[in-house]
PDB file of C-alpha atoms in Angstrom:
ATOM      1  CA  MET A   1    -103.668   1.527  77.806  1.00  0.00           C
ATOM      2  CA  LYS A   2    -104.263   2.129  74.100  1.00  0.00           C
ATOM      3  CA  TYR A   3    -101.926   1.149  71.270  1.00  0.00           C
ATOM      4  CA  GLU A   4    -102.009   1.503  67.515  1.00  0.00           C
ATOM      5  CA  ILE A   5    -100.533  -0.820  64.911  1.00  0.00           C
ATOM      6  CA  LYS A   6    -100.210   0.805  61.518  1.00  0.00           C
ATOM      7  CA  ILE A   7     -99.425  -1.243  58.420  1.00  0.00           C
ATOM      8  CA  ASP A   8     -97.766   1.119  55.953  1.00  0.00           C
ATOM      9  CA  LYS A   9     -97.875   0.230  52.257  1.00  0.00           C
ATOM     10  CA  ALA A  10    -100.162  -2.673  53.085  1.00  0.00           C
ATOM     11  CA  LYS A  11    -101.239  -5.127  50.420  1.00  0.00           C
ATOM     12  CA  GLU A  12    -104.867  -4.775  51.543  1.00  0.00           C
ATOM     13  CA  GLU A  13    -107.050  -1.783  50.805  1.00  0.00           C
ATOM     14  CA  LYS A  14    -106.936   1.014  53.399  1.00  0.00           C
ATOM     15  CA  GLY A  15    -109.113   0.191  56.388  1.00  0.00           C
ATOM     16  CA  GLN A  16    -109.050  -3.516  55.574  1.00  0.00           C
ATOM     17  CA  ILE A  17    -106.911  -6.401  56.837  1.00  0.00           C
ATOM     18  CA  ASP A  18    -106.735 -10.091  56.019  1.00  0.00           C
ATOM     19  CA  LEU A  19    -107.981 -12.302  58.852  1.00  0.00           C
ATOM     20  CA  LYS A  20    -104.895 -14.508  58.530  1.00  0.00           C
ATOM     21  CA  ARG A  21    -102.679 -11.485  59.134  1.00  0.00           C
ATOM     22  CA  ILE A  22    -104.707 -10.517  62.241  1.00  0.00           C
ATOM     23  CA  GLU A  23    -104.250 -14.054  63.535  1.00  0.00           C
ATOM     24  CA  ILE A  24    -100.460 -13.875  63.088  1.00  0.00           C
ATOM     25  CA  ILE A  25    -100.232 -10.429  64.730  1.00  0.00           C
ATOM     26  CA  ALA A  26    -102.371 -11.519  67.681  1.00  0.00           C
ATOM     27  CA  HIS A  27    -100.433 -14.764  68.158  1.00  0.00           C
ATOM     28  CA  SER A  28     -97.071 -12.979  68.081  1.00  0.00           C
ATOM     29  CA  ILE A  29     -98.078 -10.218  70.496  1.00  0.00           C
ATOM     30  CA  LEU A  30     -99.381 -12.714  73.053  1.00  0.00           C
ATOM     31  CA  HIS A  31     -96.512 -15.201  72.763  1.00  0.00           C
ATOM     32  CA  VAL A  32     -93.746 -12.596  72.788  1.00  0.00           C
ATOM     33  CA  ALA A  33     -95.410 -10.856  75.742  1.00  0.00           C
ATOM     34  CA  GLU A  34     -95.669 -14.180  77.578  1.00  0.00           C
ATOM     35  CA  GLY A  35     -91.975 -14.959  77.103  1.00  0.00           C
ATOM     36  CA  ALA A  36     -90.899 -11.425  78.012  1.00  0.00           C
ATOM     37  CA  LEU A  37     -93.013 -11.465  81.176  1.00  0.00           C
ATOM     38  CA  GLN A  38     -91.751 -14.892  82.233  1.00  0.00           C
ATOM     39  CA  ILE A  39     -88.132 -13.772  81.823  1.00  0.00           C
ATOM     40  CA  ARG A  40     -88.763 -10.758  84.041  1.00  0.00           C
ATOM     41  CA  LEU A  41     -90.486 -12.900  86.652  1.00  0.00           C
ATOM     42  CA  GLY A  42     -88.412 -16.041  86.495  1.00  0.00           C
ATOM     43  CA  SER A  43     -85.615 -15.994  83.898  1.00  0.00           C
ATOM     44  CA  ILE A  44     -87.276 -18.634  81.663  1.00  0.00           C
ATOM     45  CA  SER A  45     -89.158 -17.333  78.631  1.00  0.00           C
ATOM     46  CA  TYR A  46     -91.129 -20.514  77.942  1.00  0.00           C
ATOM     47  CA  SER A  47     -91.455 -23.360  80.433  1.00  0.00           C
ATOM     48  CA  LYS A  48     -93.411 -26.591  80.255  1.00  0.00           C
ATOM     49  CA  GLY A  49     -96.761 -26.924  81.961  1.00  0.00           C
ATOM     50  CA  ARG A  50     -99.890 -24.877  82.349  1.00  0.00           C
ATOM     51  CA  LYS A  51     -99.468 -21.163  83.025  1.00  0.00           C
ATOM     52  CA  PRO A  52    -100.951 -19.862  86.290  1.00  0.00           C
ATOM     53  CA  ALA A  53    -104.394 -18.285  85.862  1.00  0.00           C
ATOM     54  CA  ASN A  54    -103.144 -14.855  86.933  1.00  0.00           C
ATOM     55  CA  ILE A  55    -100.492 -14.931  84.173  1.00  0.00           C
ATOM     56  CA  GLN A  56    -103.083 -15.862  81.550  1.00  0.00           C
ATOM     57  CA  ASP A  57    -105.331 -13.006  82.663  1.00  0.00           C
ATOM     58  CA  ALA A  58    -102.431 -10.543  82.662  1.00  0.00           C
ATOM     59  CA  LEU A  59    -101.732 -11.294  78.985  1.00  0.00           C
ATOM     60  CA  SER A  60    -105.184 -10.194  77.830  1.00  0.00           C
ATOM     61  CA  VAL A  61    -105.124  -7.825  74.816  1.00  0.00           C
ATOM     62  CA  ARG A  62    -108.267  -6.561  73.057  1.00  0.00           C
ATOM     63  CA  LEU A  63    -108.751  -5.393  69.466  1.00  0.00           C
ATOM     64  CA  VAL A  64    -111.127  -2.437  69.747  1.00  0.00           C
ATOM     65  CA  GLY A  65    -111.210  -1.086  66.201  1.00  0.00           C
ATOM     66  CA  ILE A  66    -109.744  -0.441  62.758  1.00  0.00           C
ATOM     67  CA  LYS A  67    -109.361   3.226  61.800  1.00  0.00           C
ATOM     68  CA  LYS A  68    -110.844   4.380  58.539  1.00  0.00           C
ATOM     69  CA  GLY A  69    -108.628   5.840  55.854  1.00  0.00           C
ATOM     70  CA  SER A  70    -105.691   3.555  56.632  1.00  0.00           C
ATOM     71  CA  THR A  71    -104.887   0.099  57.944  1.00  0.00           C
ATOM     72  CA  ILE A  72    -104.506   1.030  61.617  1.00  0.00           C
ATOM     73  CA  LEU A  73    -105.470  -1.439  64.329  1.00  0.00           C
ATOM     74  CA  GLU A  74    -106.426  -0.177  67.775  1.00  0.00           C
ATOM     75  CA  PHE A  75    -105.647  -2.342  70.830  1.00  0.00           C
ATOM     76  CA  GLU A  76    -106.229  -1.996  74.546  1.00  0.00           C
ATOM     77  CA  CYS A  77    -104.689  -3.831  77.519  1.00  0.00           C
ATOM     78  CA  GLU A  78    -104.226  -3.274  81.235  1.00  0.00           C
ATOM     79  CA  PRO A  79    -100.927  -2.552  83.035  1.00  0.00           C
ATOM     80  CA  PHE A  80     -99.593  -5.371  85.182  1.00  0.00           C
ATOM     81  CA  SER A  81    -100.211  -3.249  88.294  1.00  0.00           C
ATOM     82  CA  GLU A  82    -103.903  -4.032  87.732  1.00  0.00           C
ATOM     83  CA  SER A  83    -103.759  -7.470  86.117  1.00  0.00           C
ATOM     84  CA  LEU A  84    -101.072  -8.995  88.366  1.00  0.00           C
ATOM     85  CA  LYS A  85    -102.216  -7.688  91.731  1.00  0.00           C
ATOM     86  CA  GLY A  86    -101.770 -11.079  93.361  1.00  0.00           C
ATOM     87  CA  GLY A  87     -98.493 -11.838  91.630  1.00  0.00           C
ATOM     88  CA  GLN A  88     -95.218 -12.161  93.484  1.00  0.00           C
ATOM     89  CA  LEU A  89     -92.375  -9.976  92.210  1.00  0.00           C
ATOM     90  CA  ASP A  90     -89.165 -11.818  91.605  1.00  0.00           C
ATOM     91  CA  ALA A  91     -86.888 -11.673  94.656  1.00  0.00           C
ATOM     92  CA  PHE A  92     -83.859 -12.183  92.453  1.00  0.00           C
ATOM     93  CA  LYS A  93     -84.353  -9.243  90.107  1.00  0.00           C
ATOM     94  CA  ASN A  94     -86.076  -6.496  92.074  1.00  0.00           C
ATOM     95  CA  ASP A  95     -84.169  -3.718  90.316  1.00  0.00           C
ATOM     96  CA  SER A  96     -85.161  -4.879  86.831  1.00  0.00           C
ATOM     97  CA  ASN A  97     -88.757  -5.398  87.964  1.00  0.00           C
ATOM     98  CA  GLU A  98     -89.106  -1.931  89.416  1.00  0.00           C
ATOM     99  CA  ASN A  99     -91.009  -0.661  86.378  1.00  0.00           C
ATOM    100  CA  LEU A 100     -92.819  -3.928  85.604  1.00  0.00           C
ATOM    101  CA  PRO A 101     -96.144  -2.864  87.217  1.00  0.00           C
ATOM    102  CA  ASN A 102     -96.372  -0.019  84.663  1.00  0.00           C
ATOM    103  CA  GLN A 103     -95.747  -2.317  81.702  1.00  0.00           C
ATOM    104  CA  THR A 104     -98.399  -4.054  79.586  1.00  0.00           C
ATOM    105  CA  PRO A 105     -98.308  -7.080  77.246  1.00  0.00           C
ATOM    106  CA  VAL A 106     -97.946  -4.795  74.219  1.00  0.00           C
ATOM    107  CA  SER A 107     -95.222  -2.653  75.808  1.00  0.00           C
ATOM    108  CA  LEU A 108     -93.233  -5.832  76.580  1.00  0.00           C
ATOM    109  CA  PHE A 109     -93.648  -6.851  72.946  1.00  0.00           C
ATOM    110  CA  ILE A 110     -92.294  -3.445  71.863  1.00  0.00           C
ATOM    111  CA  HIS A 111     -89.408  -3.502  74.365  1.00  0.00           C
ATOM    112  CA  SER A 112     -88.399  -7.021  73.309  1.00  0.00           C
ATOM    113  CA  PHE A 113     -87.988  -5.954  69.678  1.00  0.00           C
ATOM    114  CA  GLN A 114     -86.209  -2.752  70.675  1.00  0.00           C
ATOM    115  CA  ASP A 115     -83.755  -4.705  72.852  1.00  0.00           C
ATOM    116  CA  ALA A 116     -83.063  -7.164  70.044  1.00  0.00           C
ATOM    117  CA  LEU A 117     -82.499  -4.437  67.440  1.00  0.00           C
ATOM    118  CA  ASP A 118     -80.514  -2.021  69.632  1.00  0.00           C
ATOM    119  CA  GLU A 119     -76.825  -2.918  69.504  1.00  0.00           C
ATOM    120  CA  ASN A 120     -76.224  -1.098  72.815  1.00  0.00           C
ATOM    121  CA  SER A 121     -78.924  -2.849  74.874  1.00  0.00           C
ATOM    122  CA  SER A 122     -77.930  -5.353  77.563  1.00  0.00           C
ATOM    123  CA  LYS A 123     -80.226  -8.056  76.135  1.00  0.00           C
ATOM    124  CA  ASP A 124     -80.638  -9.527  79.633  1.00  0.00           C
ATOM    125  CA  ASN A 125     -84.363  -9.937  78.949  1.00  0.00           C
ATOM    126  CA  LEU A 126     -83.856 -12.035  75.816  1.00  0.00           C
ATOM    127  CA  ASP A 127     -83.056 -15.700  75.286  1.00  0.00           C
ATOM    128  CA  LYS A 128     -82.977 -18.062  72.310  1.00  0.00           C
ATOM    129  CA  PRO A 129     -86.643 -19.205  72.471  1.00  0.00           C
ATOM    130  CA  LEU A 130     -87.866 -15.607  72.757  1.00  0.00           C
ATOM    131  CA  LEU A 131     -85.675 -14.533  69.835  1.00  0.00           C
ATOM    132  CA  LYS A 132     -87.270 -17.318  67.800  1.00  0.00           C
ATOM    133  CA  GLU A 133     -90.714 -15.923  68.635  1.00  0.00           C
ATOM    134  CA  LEU A 134     -89.588 -12.445  67.564  1.00  0.00           C
ATOM    135  CA  LYS A 135     -88.304 -13.852  64.289  1.00  0.00           C
ATOM    136  CA  ASN A 136     -91.621 -15.621  63.656  1.00  0.00           C
ATOM    137  CA  PHE A 137     -93.404 -12.253  63.518  1.00  0.00           C
ATOM    138  CA  LYS A 138     -91.943 -11.968  60.025  1.00  0.00           C
ATOM    139  CA  LYS A 139     -94.894 -14.085  58.861  1.00  0.00           C
ATOM    140  CA  ALA A 140     -97.133 -11.021  59.263  1.00  0.00           C
ATOM    141  CA  TRP A 141     -95.616  -9.446  56.098  1.00  0.00           C
ATOM    142  CA  LEU A 142     -97.517  -9.958  52.854  1.00  0.00           C
ATOM    143  CA  ARG A 143     -95.001  -8.095  50.681  1.00  0.00           C
ATOM    144  CA  PRO A 144     -91.424  -6.814  51.221  1.00  0.00           C
ATOM    145  CA  GLU A 145     -92.131  -3.064  51.083  1.00  0.00           C
ATOM    146  CA  GLU A 146     -94.550  -3.091  54.019  1.00  0.00           C
ATOM    147  CA  MET A 147     -93.695  -1.490  57.368  1.00  0.00           C
ATOM    148  CA  ILE A 148     -95.516  -2.268  60.624  1.00  0.00           C
ATOM    149  CA  ILE A 149     -95.453   0.522  63.220  1.00  0.00           C
ATOM    150  CA  PHE A 150     -96.385   0.124  66.908  1.00  0.00           C
ATOM    151  CA  SER A 151     -97.185   3.303  68.857  1.00  0.00           C
ATOM    152  CA  ASN A 152     -98.654   4.334  72.203  1.00  0.00           C
ATOM    153  CA  GLN A 153     -99.697   7.992  71.968  1.00  0.00           C
ATOM    154  CA  GLY A 154     -96.111   9.113  72.467  1.00  0.00           C
ATOM    155  CA  SER A 155     -95.507   7.454  75.861  1.00  0.00           C
ATOM    156  CA  LEU A 156     -93.162   4.940  74.200  1.00  0.00           C
ATOM    157  CA  PRO A 157     -90.818   5.391  71.233  1.00  0.00           C
ATOM    158  CA  ASP A 158     -92.483   4.044  68.090  1.00  0.00           C
ATOM    159  CA  LEU A 159     -91.390   0.584  66.983  1.00  0.00           C
ATOM    160  CA  ASN A 160     -90.842   0.598  63.211  1.00  0.00           C
ATOM    161  CA  LEU A 161     -90.395  -2.893  61.797  1.00  0.00           C
ATOM    162  CA  GLU A 162     -89.345  -3.689  58.236  1.00  0.00           C
ATOM    163  CA  ILE A 163     -88.742  -7.076  56.689  1.00  0.00           C
ATOM    164  CA  LYS A 164     -84.974  -6.473  56.934  1.00  0.00           C
ATOM    165  CA  SER A 165     -85.274  -6.033  60.721  1.00  0.00           C
ATOM    166  CA  PHE A 166     -85.565  -9.792  61.039  1.00  0.00           C
ATOM    167  CA  GLN A 167     -82.130 -10.379  59.533  1.00  0.00           C
ATOM    168  CA  LYS A 168     -80.519  -8.856  62.633  1.00  0.00           C
ATOM    169  CA  ILE A 169     -82.778 -10.904  64.922  1.00  0.00           C
ATOM    170  CA  ALA A 170     -81.889 -14.114  63.053  1.00  0.00           C
ATOM    171  CA  VAL A 171     -78.178 -13.374  63.472  1.00  0.00           C
ATOM    172  CA  LEU A 172     -78.683 -12.693  67.182  1.00  0.00           C
ATOM    173  CA  GLU A 173     -80.552 -15.982  67.571  1.00  0.00           C
ATOM    174  CA  ASP A 174     -77.756 -17.881  65.795  1.00  0.00           C
ATOM    175  CA  GLU A 175     -75.133 -16.260  68.053  1.00  0.00           C
ATOM    176  CA  THR A 176     -76.989 -17.293  71.211  1.00  0.00           C
ATOM    177  CA  PRO A 177     -75.619 -20.655  72.442  1.00  0.00           C
ATOM    178  CA  ASN A 178     -77.901 -23.643  72.668  1.00  0.00           C
ATOM    179  CA  PRO A 179     -78.522 -25.090  76.154  1.00  0.00           C
ATOM    180  CA  GLN A 180     -75.585 -27.237  77.313  1.00  0.00           C
ATOM    181  CA  SER A 181     -74.736 -29.604  80.180  1.00  0.00           C
ATOM    182  CA  MET A 182     -72.937 -27.934  83.095  1.00  0.00           C
ATOM    183  CA  ILE A 183     -71.548 -28.777  86.537  1.00  0.00           C
ATOM    184  CA  ILE A 184     -71.279 -26.070  89.210  1.00  0.00           C
ATOM    185  CA  ASN A 185     -69.954 -26.028  92.761  1.00  0.00           C
ATOM    186  CA  GLY A 186     -70.803 -23.256  95.229  1.00  0.00           C
ATOM    187  CA  VAL A 187     -72.796 -22.103  98.242  1.00  0.00           C
ATOM    188  CA  VAL A 188     -76.615 -21.914  98.220  1.00  0.00           C
ATOM    189  CA  GLU A 189     -77.335 -18.274  99.112  1.00  0.00           C
ATOM    190  CA  LEU A 190     -81.001 -17.752  98.299  1.00  0.00           C
ATOM    191  CA  MET A 191     -84.045 -19.958  97.715  1.00  0.00           C
ATOM    192  CA  GLU A 192     -87.478 -19.026  96.408  1.00  0.00           C
ATOM    193  CA  TYR A 193     -89.800 -21.941  97.092  1.00  0.00           C
ATOM    194  CA  SER A 194     -92.739 -20.693  95.001  1.00  0.00           C
ATOM    195  CA  LYS A 195     -90.679 -20.881  91.792  1.00  0.00           C
ATOM    196  CA  GLY A 196     -88.150 -23.566  92.704  1.00  0.00           C
ATOM    197  CA  ARG A 197     -85.328 -21.060  92.285  1.00  0.00           C
ATOM    198  CA  VAL A 198     -81.983 -20.906  94.000  1.00  0.00           C
ATOM    199  CA  ARG A 199     -78.928 -18.687  93.788  1.00  0.00           C
ATOM    200  CA  ILE A 200     -75.552 -20.378  94.033  1.00  0.00           C
ATOM    201  CA  ILE A 201     -72.463 -18.334  94.855  1.00  0.00           C
ATOM    202  CA  THR A 202     -69.323 -19.615  93.152  1.00  0.00           C
ATOM    203  CA  GLU A 203     -65.830 -18.182  93.460  1.00  0.00           C
ATOM    204  CA  THR A 204     -66.450 -16.257  90.235  1.00  0.00           C
ATOM    205  CA  GLY A 205     -69.937 -14.897  90.994  1.00  0.00           C
ATOM    206  CA  ALA A 206     -73.606 -15.746  91.431  1.00  0.00           C
ATOM    207  CA  VAL A 207     -75.426 -18.308  89.286  1.00  0.00           C
ATOM    208  CA  GLU A 208     -79.231 -18.342  89.072  1.00  0.00           C
ATOM    209  CA  ALA A 209     -80.732 -21.834  88.943  1.00  0.00           C
ATOM    210  CA  PHE A 210     -84.072 -23.673  88.921  1.00  0.00           C
ATOM    211  CA  LEU A 211     -85.013 -27.088  90.227  1.00  0.00           C
ATOM    212  CA  GLY A 212     -85.967 -29.484  87.447  1.00  0.00           C
ATOM    213  CA  ASN A 213     -89.415 -31.070  87.356  1.00  0.00           C
ATOM    214  CA  ASP A 214     -88.119 -34.294  88.931  1.00  0.00           C
ATOM    215  CA  LEU A 215     -86.563 -32.566  91.957  1.00  0.00           C
ATOM    216  CA  LYS A 216     -88.261 -31.585  95.200  1.00  0.00           C
ATOM    217  CA  GLN A 217     -87.595 -28.576  97.432  1.00  0.00           C
ATOM    218  CA  GLU A 218     -86.454 -30.892 100.232  1.00  0.00           C
ATOM    219  CA  GLN A 219     -83.514 -32.018  98.106  1.00  0.00           C
ATOM    220  CA  ILE A 220     -81.945 -28.543  98.084  1.00  0.00           C
ATOM    221  CA  GLN A 221     -83.186 -26.899 101.283  1.00  0.00           C
ATOM    222  CA  GLY A 222     -80.696 -28.850 103.414  1.00  0.00           C
ATOM    223  CA  PHE A 223     -77.882 -27.058 101.571  1.00  0.00           C
ATOM    224  CA  TRP A 224     -79.050 -23.556 102.596  1.00  0.00           C
ATOM    225  CA  GLY A 225     -75.869 -21.606 103.330  1.00  0.00           C
ATOM    226  CA  LYS A 226     -73.747 -24.659 102.576  1.00  0.00           C
ATOM    227  CA  ASP A 227     -71.525 -25.947  99.794  1.00  0.00           C
ATOM    228  CA  VAL A 228     -73.244 -27.951  97.040  1.00  0.00           C
ATOM    229  CA  THR A 229     -72.446 -29.435  93.635  1.00  0.00           C
ATOM    230  CA  ILE A 230     -75.161 -29.374  90.992  1.00  0.00           C
ATOM    231  CA  ALA A 231     -75.391 -30.814  87.506  1.00  0.00           C
ATOM    232  CA  GLY A 232     -77.861 -29.508  84.984  1.00  0.00           C
ATOM    233  CA  THR A 233     -78.532 -27.621  81.766  1.00  0.00           C
ATOM    234  CA  ALA A 234     -77.159 -24.113  81.216  1.00  0.00           C
ATOM    235  CA  ASN A 235     -79.366 -21.656  79.326  1.00  0.00           C
ATOM    236  CA  TYR A 236     -77.786 -18.575  77.778  1.00  0.00           C
ATOM    237  CA  ARG A 237     -78.578 -14.975  76.883  1.00  0.00           C
ATOM    238  CA  PRO A 238     -77.410 -13.396  73.604  1.00  0.00           C
ATOM    239  CA  GLY A 239     -73.649 -12.989  73.501  1.00  0.00           C
ATOM    240  CA  GLY A 240     -73.047 -16.186  75.449  1.00  0.00           C
ATOM    241  CA  LYS A 241     -73.908 -14.757  78.884  1.00  0.00           C
ATOM    242  CA  LEU A 242     -75.184 -17.428  81.266  1.00  0.00           C
ATOM    243  CA  GLY A 243     -78.830 -16.808  82.085  1.00  0.00           C
ATOM    244  CA  PHE A 244     -79.682 -19.675  84.436  1.00  0.00           C
ATOM    245  CA  VAL A 245     -79.114 -23.387  85.054  1.00  0.00           C
ATOM    246  CA  MET A 246     -81.926 -25.930  85.158  1.00  0.00           C
ATOM    247  CA  ILE A 247     -80.836 -28.358  87.881  1.00  0.00           C
ATOM    248  CA  ASP A 248     -81.064 -32.091  87.141  1.00  0.00           C
ATOM    249  CA  ARG A 249     -78.928 -33.521  89.954  1.00  0.00           C
ATOM    250  CA  ILE A 250     -77.824 -32.339  93.419  1.00  0.00           C
ATOM    251  CA  PHE A 251     -74.804 -33.736  95.278  1.00  0.00           C
ATOM    252  CA  LYS A 252     -72.845 -33.293  98.462  1.00  0.00           C
ATOM    253  CA  PRO A 253     -69.502 -31.830  97.354  1.00  0.00           C
ATOM    254  CA  GLY A 254     -66.732 -34.368  96.898  1.00  0.00           C
ATOM    255  CA  LYS A 255     -62.973 -34.054  96.750  1.00  0.00           C
ATOM    256  CA  GLY A 256     -61.944 -31.913  93.793  1.00  0.00           C
ATOM    257  CA  ASP A 257     -65.375 -30.363  93.230  1.00  0.00           C
ATOM    258  CA  GLU A 258     -63.893 -26.929  93.980  1.00  0.00           C
ATOM    259  CA  TYR A 259     -62.601 -27.046  90.403  1.00  0.00           C
ATOM    260  CA  PHE A 260     -66.119 -26.278  89.194  1.00  0.00           C
ATOM    261  CA  SER A 261     -66.191 -23.047  91.226  1.00  0.00           C
ATOM    262  CA  LYS A 262     -62.797 -21.586  90.300  1.00  0.00           C
ATOM    263  CA  LYS A 263     -62.969 -20.971  86.565  1.00  0.00           C
ATOM    264  CA  LYS A 264     -62.913 -17.375  85.373  1.00  0.00           C
ATOM    265  CA  ASN A 265     -66.005 -18.105  83.320  1.00  0.00           C
ATOM    266  CA  ILE A 266     -68.629 -20.748  84.079  1.00  0.00           C
ATOM    267  CA  GLU A 267     -67.937 -23.424  81.470  1.00  0.00           C
ATOM    268  CA  THR A 268     -69.888 -26.299  80.011  1.00  0.00           C
ATOM    269  CA  VAL A 269     -68.883 -29.873  80.763  1.00  0.00           C
ATOM    270  CA  GLU A 270     -67.227 -30.126  77.331  1.00  0.00           C
ATOM    271  CA  GLN A 271     -65.254 -26.892  77.878  1.00  0.00           C
ATOM    272  CA  GLN A 272     -64.237 -27.930  81.392  1.00  0.00           C
ATOM    273  CA  ILE A 273     -62.861 -31.273  80.188  1.00  0.00           C
ATOM    274  CA  GLN A 274     -61.056 -29.752  77.211  1.00  0.00           C
ATOM    275  CA  ARG A 275     -59.377 -27.183  79.455  1.00  0.00           C
ATOM    276  CA  GLN A 276     -58.311 -29.843  81.974  1.00  0.00           C
ATOM    277  CA  TRP A 277     -56.916 -31.952  79.154  1.00  0.00           C
ATOM    278  CA  LYS A 278     -54.747 -29.050  77.983  1.00  0.00           C
ATOM    279  CA  GLU A 279     -53.640 -28.199  81.536  1.00  0.00           C
ATOM    280  CA  GLY A 280     -52.631 -31.663  82.668  1.00  0.00           C
ATOM    281  CA  GLY A 281     -53.957 -34.502  80.625  1.00  0.00           C
ATOM    282  CA  TYR A 282     -56.021 -37.426  81.814  1.00  0.00           C
ATOM    283  CA  LYS A 283     -58.284 -40.107  80.424  1.00  0.00           C
ATOM    284  CA  ASN A 284     -61.123 -38.339  78.613  1.00  0.00           C
ATOM    285  CA  HIS A 285     -64.366 -39.361  80.345  1.00  0.00           C
ATOM    286  CA  LEU A 286     -66.554 -37.033  78.269  1.00  0.00           C
ATOM    287  CA  SER A 287     -68.154 -39.919  76.391  1.00  0.00           C
ATOM    288  CA  GLU A 288     -69.182 -41.470  79.699  1.00  0.00           C
ATOM    289  CA  ILE A 289     -71.218 -38.426  80.664  1.00  0.00           C
ATOM    290  CA  VAL A 290     -72.220 -36.205  77.744  1.00  0.00           C
ATOM    291  CA  GLY A 291     -74.853 -37.746  75.497  1.00  0.00           C
ATOM    292  CA  ASN A 292     -75.685 -40.442  78.050  1.00  0.00           C
ATOM    293  CA  TRP A 293     -76.322 -38.252  81.103  1.00  0.00           C
ATOM    294  CA  PRO A 294     -78.526 -37.814  82.969  1.00  0.00           C
ATOM    295  CA  GLY A 295     -79.265 -41.531  82.702  1.00  0.00           C
ATOM    296  CA  ASP A 296     -80.073 -44.410  84.997  1.00  0.00           C
ATOM    297  CA  GLU A 297     -76.932 -44.191  87.143  1.00  0.00           C
ATOM    298  CA  THR A 298     -77.297 -43.844  90.904  1.00  0.00           C
ATOM    299  CA  ASP A 299     -76.134 -40.753  92.798  1.00  0.00           C
ATOM    300  CA  GLU A 300     -73.102 -42.712  94.001  1.00  0.00           C
ATOM    301  CA  GLU A 301     -72.174 -43.722  90.449  1.00  0.00           C
ATOM    302  CA  PHE A 302     -72.521 -40.166  89.218  1.00  0.00           C
ATOM    303  CA  GLU A 303     -70.352 -38.874  92.074  1.00  0.00           C
ATOM    304  CA  GLU A 304     -67.668 -41.289  90.896  1.00  0.00           C
ATOM    305  CA  MET A 305     -67.922 -39.729  87.413  1.00  0.00           C
ATOM    306  CA  LEU A 306     -67.430 -36.273  88.927  1.00  0.00           C
ATOM    307  CA  LYS A 307     -64.363 -37.478  90.831  1.00  0.00           C
ATOM    308  CA  MET A 308     -62.856 -38.896  87.636  1.00  0.00           C
ATOM    309  CA  LEU A 309     -63.069 -35.457  86.021  1.00  0.00           C
ATOM    310  CA  THR A 310     -60.710 -34.004  88.628  1.00  0.00           C
ATOM    311  CA  LYS A 311     -58.060 -36.730  88.568  1.00  0.00           C
TER     312      LYS A 311
END
């Protein structure tokens, strides 16, 4: 597919562009597209480790020309239906992935900005790291009056970006909670071994989760269809909506663990303890867990900590 990027009121002469600016534009397109694709495939925009070769190939974008008479860059890239032929669609989000084969790296870049700037969008395909990448595209401006316009021969609405557009993105990033420690109790409903993903059903709804790098599939597969308590790091979408939990510890449920499945909203460890304190009062064990956990304690010692929270 072909795309055009027009720089209106550019500092450079028409038909010319500074190499540094090309570098920034190229870097932003590829990194935003990577994060947007990863969210659609696995709920994490940027994860540690080497990307699979098929993902790297799917993010290929080519500069094919600069139009004369104006500063207009011409790009080409393939739809994911061609570049991700061997890829596995996400079993957790089939509905949202329905149109993914028709998307391209540049279209995901465009959609990510449109979602961030549209007050009525769900923002389910955005998270704090991806918003930071969107905000970094501001470096492509050489003077305030410039406008950068992305278009695709009318098949997508044009994306018109001004320097002031990044104020709204910065606010959205600030309003998105930072990752926080969380404890959840529920039933393991679904497991996807290739991505280390699980879905845990609590009394208030489903929670998507991933196994941390130090955990093995065998540690969770025995809980298939059974009750489990997990401790990990909650990652959020804009507006405070829980996106997923990165699992650090897995436990057999103990007495009182049902507390972590009954709250109207999934809460962080700090919020859970504060609410319990207001409801009944008990010794505050927050300092024994938050800031020091996960640490060197054994599973048995950590289970004792969990039990103390429900006394």
